[in-house]
Structures are given as C-alpha cells and as structure tokens.
PDB file of C-alpha atoms in Angstrom:
ATOM      1  CA  MET K  19      97.412 105.306 117.511  1.00 92.00           C
ATOM      2  CA  LYS K  20      99.370 104.844 113.883  1.00 97.00           C
ATOM      3  CA  THR K  21     102.177 102.356 113.160  1.00 98.00           C
ATOM      4  CA  LEU K  22     103.735 102.302 109.646  1.00 98.00           C
ATOM      5  CA  PHE K  23     105.438  98.691 108.677  1.00 98.00           C
ATOM      6  CA  HIS K  24     108.998  98.772 106.859  1.00 98.00           C
ATOM      7  CA  VAL K  25     109.667  95.717 104.510  1.00 98.00           C
ATOM      8  CA  ASP K  26     112.637  96.294 102.441  1.00 97.00           C
ATOM      9  CA  GLU K  27     113.392  92.007 101.939  1.00 96.00           C
ATOM     10  CA  ARG K  28     111.613  89.459 100.426  1.00 94.00           C
ATOM     11  CA  GLN K  29     112.389  86.836 103.457  1.00 94.00           C
ATOM     12  CA  LYS K  30     110.782  88.683 105.514  1.00 96.00           C
ATOM     13  CA  TRP K  31     107.228  89.567 104.840  1.00 95.00           C
ATOM     14  CA  PRO K  32     105.827  86.303 106.560  1.00 95.00           C
ATOM     15  CA  LEU K  33     107.117  87.578 109.905  1.00 96.00           C
ATOM     16  CA  VAL K  34     105.571  91.826 108.756  1.00 97.00           C
ATOM     17  CA  ILE K  35     102.018  89.792 108.108  1.00 96.00           C
ATOM     18  CA  ARG K  36     102.890  88.153 111.473  1.00 96.00           C
ATOM     19  CA  ASN K  37     103.363  91.118 113.538  1.00 97.00           C
ATOM     20  CA  VAL K  38     100.893  93.075 111.824  1.00 97.00           C
ATOM     21  CA  ASN K  39      97.893  90.381 112.415  1.00 96.00           C
ATOM     22  CA  ASN K  40      98.863  90.477 115.776  1.00 97.00           C
ATOM     23  CA  PHE K  41      99.153  93.768 116.565  1.00 96.00           C
ATOM     24  CA  LEU K  42      95.491  94.256 115.741  1.00 96.00           C
ATOM     25  CA  LYS K  43      94.201  91.943 118.007  1.00 96.00           C
ATOM     26  CA  ALA K  44      96.222  94.056 120.661  1.00 96.00           C
ATOM     27  CA  ASP K  45      93.843  96.925 119.476  1.00 94.00           C
ATOM     28  CA  ALA K  46      91.319  96.554 116.592  1.00 90.00           C
ATOM     29  CA  LYS K  47      91.482 100.307 115.544  1.00 91.00           C
ATOM     30  CA  THR K  48      95.355 100.875 114.596  1.00 92.00           C
ATOM     31  CA  LYS K  49      95.906 103.171 111.693  1.00 96.00           C
ATOM     32  CA  ILE K  50      98.472 100.761 110.171  1.00 98.00           C
ATOM     33  CA  GLU K  51     101.372 101.122 106.652  1.00 98.00           C
ATOM     34  CA  ILE K  52     102.890  98.715 105.159  1.00 98.00           C
ATOM     35  CA  VAL K  53     105.634 100.136 103.442  1.00 98.00           C
ATOM     36  CA  ALA K  54     107.925  97.717 100.582  1.00 98.00           C
ATOM     37  CA  ASN K  55     111.111  99.036  98.901  1.00 97.00           C
ATOM     38  CA  SER K  56     114.205  97.652  97.776  1.00 96.00           C
ATOM     39  CA  ASP K  57     113.605  93.706  96.748  1.00 93.00           C
ATOM     40  CA  ALA K  58     110.966  92.890  98.664  1.00 95.00           C
ATOM     41  CA  VAL K  59     108.171  94.796  95.547  1.00 95.00           C
ATOM     42  CA  LEU K  60     108.905  91.534  93.756  1.00 93.00           C
ATOM     43  CA  ASP K  61     106.322  89.678  96.039  1.00 92.00           C
ATOM     44  CA  LEU K  62     103.800  93.059  95.206  1.00 94.00           C
ATOM     45  CA  LEU K  63     103.552  92.315  91.664  1.00 92.00           C
ATOM     46  CA  ALA K  64     100.639  91.187  89.961  1.00 87.00           C
ATOM     47  CA  GLU K  65     102.488  88.509  88.285  1.00 83.00           C
ATOM     48  CA  GLN K  66     104.601  86.942  90.488  1.00 71.00           C
ATOM     49  CA  ASN K  67     104.743  83.201  90.588  1.00 67.00           C
ATOM     50  CA  GLN K  68     107.816  82.758  93.250  1.00 76.00           C
ATOM     51  CA  ARG K  69     106.608  84.593  96.207  1.00 76.00           C
ATOM     52  CA  GLN K  70     107.547  85.231  99.630  1.00 74.00           C
ATOM     53  CA  VAL K  71     103.855  85.947 100.320  1.00 81.00           C
ATOM     54  CA  ASP K  72     101.276  84.146 100.693  1.00 85.00           C
ATOM     55  CA  LEU K  73      99.075  86.501  98.383  1.00 88.00           C
ATOM     56  CA  ASP K  74      95.285  85.826 100.244  1.00 91.00           C
ATOM     57  CA  ALA K  75      97.595  87.122 103.557  1.00 93.00           C
ATOM     58  CA  ILE K  76      98.107  90.725 102.056  1.00 94.00           C
ATOM     59  CA  GLN K  77      94.241  91.084  99.446  1.00 94.00           C
ATOM     60  CA  LYS K  78      92.950  90.541 103.606  1.00 95.00           C
ATOM     61  CA  LEU K  79      94.984  93.249 104.697  1.00 96.00           C
ATOM     62  CA  ILE K  80      93.606  94.972 102.244  1.00 96.00           C
ATOM     63  CA  GLN K  81      89.900  93.903 103.457  1.00 96.00           C
ATOM     64  CA  ARG K  82      91.108  95.504 106.469  1.00 95.00           C
ATOM     65  CA  ASN K  83      92.021  98.139 104.857  1.00 95.00           C
ATOM     66  CA  ILE K  84      95.484  98.043 105.737  1.00 97.00           C
ATOM     67  CA  LYS K  85      97.304  99.927 103.565  1.00 98.00           C
ATOM     68  CA  ILE K  86     100.571  98.843 101.183  1.00 98.00           C
ATOM     69  CA  CYS K  87     102.701 100.748  99.567  1.00 98.00           C
ATOM     70  CA  ALA K  88     105.498  99.623  96.947  1.00 97.00           C
ATOM     71  CA  CYS K  89     107.908 101.883  96.056  1.00 97.00           C
ATOM     72  CA  SER K  90     108.243 102.932  92.623  1.00 96.00           C
ATOM     73  CA  ASN K  91     112.005 103.453  92.304  1.00 95.00           C
ATOM     74  CA  SER K  92     112.221  99.694  93.164  1.00 95.00           C
ATOM     75  CA  LEU K  93     109.662  99.023  91.315  1.00 93.00           C
ATOM     76  CA  ASN K  94     111.113 100.863  88.130  1.00 92.00           C
ATOM     77  CA  ARG K  95     114.769  99.561  89.374  1.00 90.00           C
ATOM     78  CA  CYS K  96     113.727  96.244  88.626  1.00 82.00           C
ATOM     79  CA  CYS K  97     110.793  95.096  86.673  1.00 81.00           C
ATOM     80  CA  PRO K  98     109.494  98.503  85.212  1.00 77.00           C
ATOM     81  CA  ASN K  99     106.002  98.466  83.298  1.00 75.00           C
ATOM     82  CA  THR K 100     104.539  95.655  85.781  1.00 83.00           C
ATOM     83  CA  LYS K 101     101.424  95.867  87.413  1.00 90.00           C
ATOM     84  CA  LEU K 102     101.082  95.319  91.534  1.00 93.00           C
ATOM     85  CA  ILE K 103      98.719  93.300  93.278  1.00 92.00           C
ATOM     86  CA  SER K 104      95.000  95.013  93.037  1.00 94.00           C
ATOM     87  CA  GLY K 105      94.513  97.988  95.875  1.00 96.00           C
ATOM     88  CA  VAL K 106      98.597  97.748  96.358  1.00 96.00           C
ATOM     89  CA  GLU K 107      99.599 101.633  96.208  1.00 96.00           C
ATOM     90  CA  PRO K 108     102.282 103.161  93.949  1.00 96.00           C
ATOM     91  CA  VAL K 109     104.814 105.619  96.354  1.00 97.00           C
ATOM     92  CA  THR K 110     106.968 107.884  94.056  1.00 95.00           C
ATOM     93  CA  ALA K 111     109.791 107.127  96.875  1.00 97.00           C
ATOM     94  CA  GLY K 112     109.250 104.495  99.447  1.00 97.00           C
ATOM     95  CA  VAL K 113     111.715 106.408 101.298  1.00 97.00           C
ATOM     96  CA  LEU K 114     109.682 109.362 101.066  1.00 97.00           C
ATOM     97  CA  GLU K 115     106.331 107.814 102.037  1.00 98.00           C
ATOM     98  CA  ILE K 116     108.255 107.041 105.324  1.00 98.00           C
ATOM     99  CA  THR K 117     109.693 109.748 106.752  1.00 98.00           C
ATOM    100  CA  LYS K 118     106.686 111.480 105.814  1.00 98.00           C
ATOM    101  CA  LYS K 119     104.391 108.892 107.792  1.00 98.00           C
ATOM    102  CA  GLN K 120     106.786 109.460 111.277  1.00 97.00           C
ATOM    103  CA  SER K 121     106.400 113.376 110.505  1.00 98.00           C
ATOM    104  CA  GLU K 122     102.409 112.577 110.205  1.00 97.00           C
ATOM    105  CA  GLY K 123     102.935 110.651 113.942  1.00 98.00           C
ATOM    106  CA  TYR K 124     103.798 107.963 112.156  1.00 98.00           C
ATOM    107  CA  ALA K 125     105.372 105.172 114.954  1.00 97.00           C
ATOM    108  CA  TYR K 126     107.882 102.707 112.734  1.00 98.00           C
ATOM    109  CA  ILE K 127     108.526  99.191 113.251  1.00 98.00           C
ATOM    110  CA  LYS K 128     111.094  97.143 111.254  1.00 96.00           C
ATOM    111  CA  PRO K 129     110.856  93.986 111.716  1.00 92.00           C
TER     112      PRO K 129
END
C-alpha cells in the first residue's frame, strides 16, 4: 500500500504526525510520503524558531523512511534562499507531487 499525506496549514502538523504514526502502527510496511506546501513549509526550515511541529517527531519519521517533501514554490514565495531540515526533500511544486503520486496509485489523505 502507498499513502500520501498532504499538509498545507502549520497547525495541522501535529495531527498529520499522529495520523502517520497511527497508520504505521496498523501497517508498518506501507510506503508513506508527506507533502507540505503553503504555510506548512515554514516548519520544515532548518532555522525556524517558532515551529508548529516537534522537530524530533519529523526526524523520527525520516528515520523510518517516510519521505517528507516541501514545495519549492511555497518556499520561494515565503522564504527564498533558506535551508530545509536535513532529510526533507524539495519538490518543484507540491500540487504536482501530489498529482504524480496519485497517478502512481498513492491514496491521498488530507487531515
């Protein structure tokens, strides 16, 4: 099974992380990707002092081979020339990544 979680609001990060962890408890073999766009990318910046998400929780997901992507369009709009948390991958456009993953058979979840 392949599942894509989409987050575009900073306050939704804790819910997304809980959803992913609960999903993994039920099915540890599933392939999961998280795509962040809009304001949610702010919490994936390396130099962010006021995160809506626990950095340790993000790192634990990355260590569990959860792919976390940040929309470059959103990054360029709000904070060009910034670095992402180690392990977070930039993608050209969050909506394009979502569309590609859905065409590859990923189920789409937006908490």
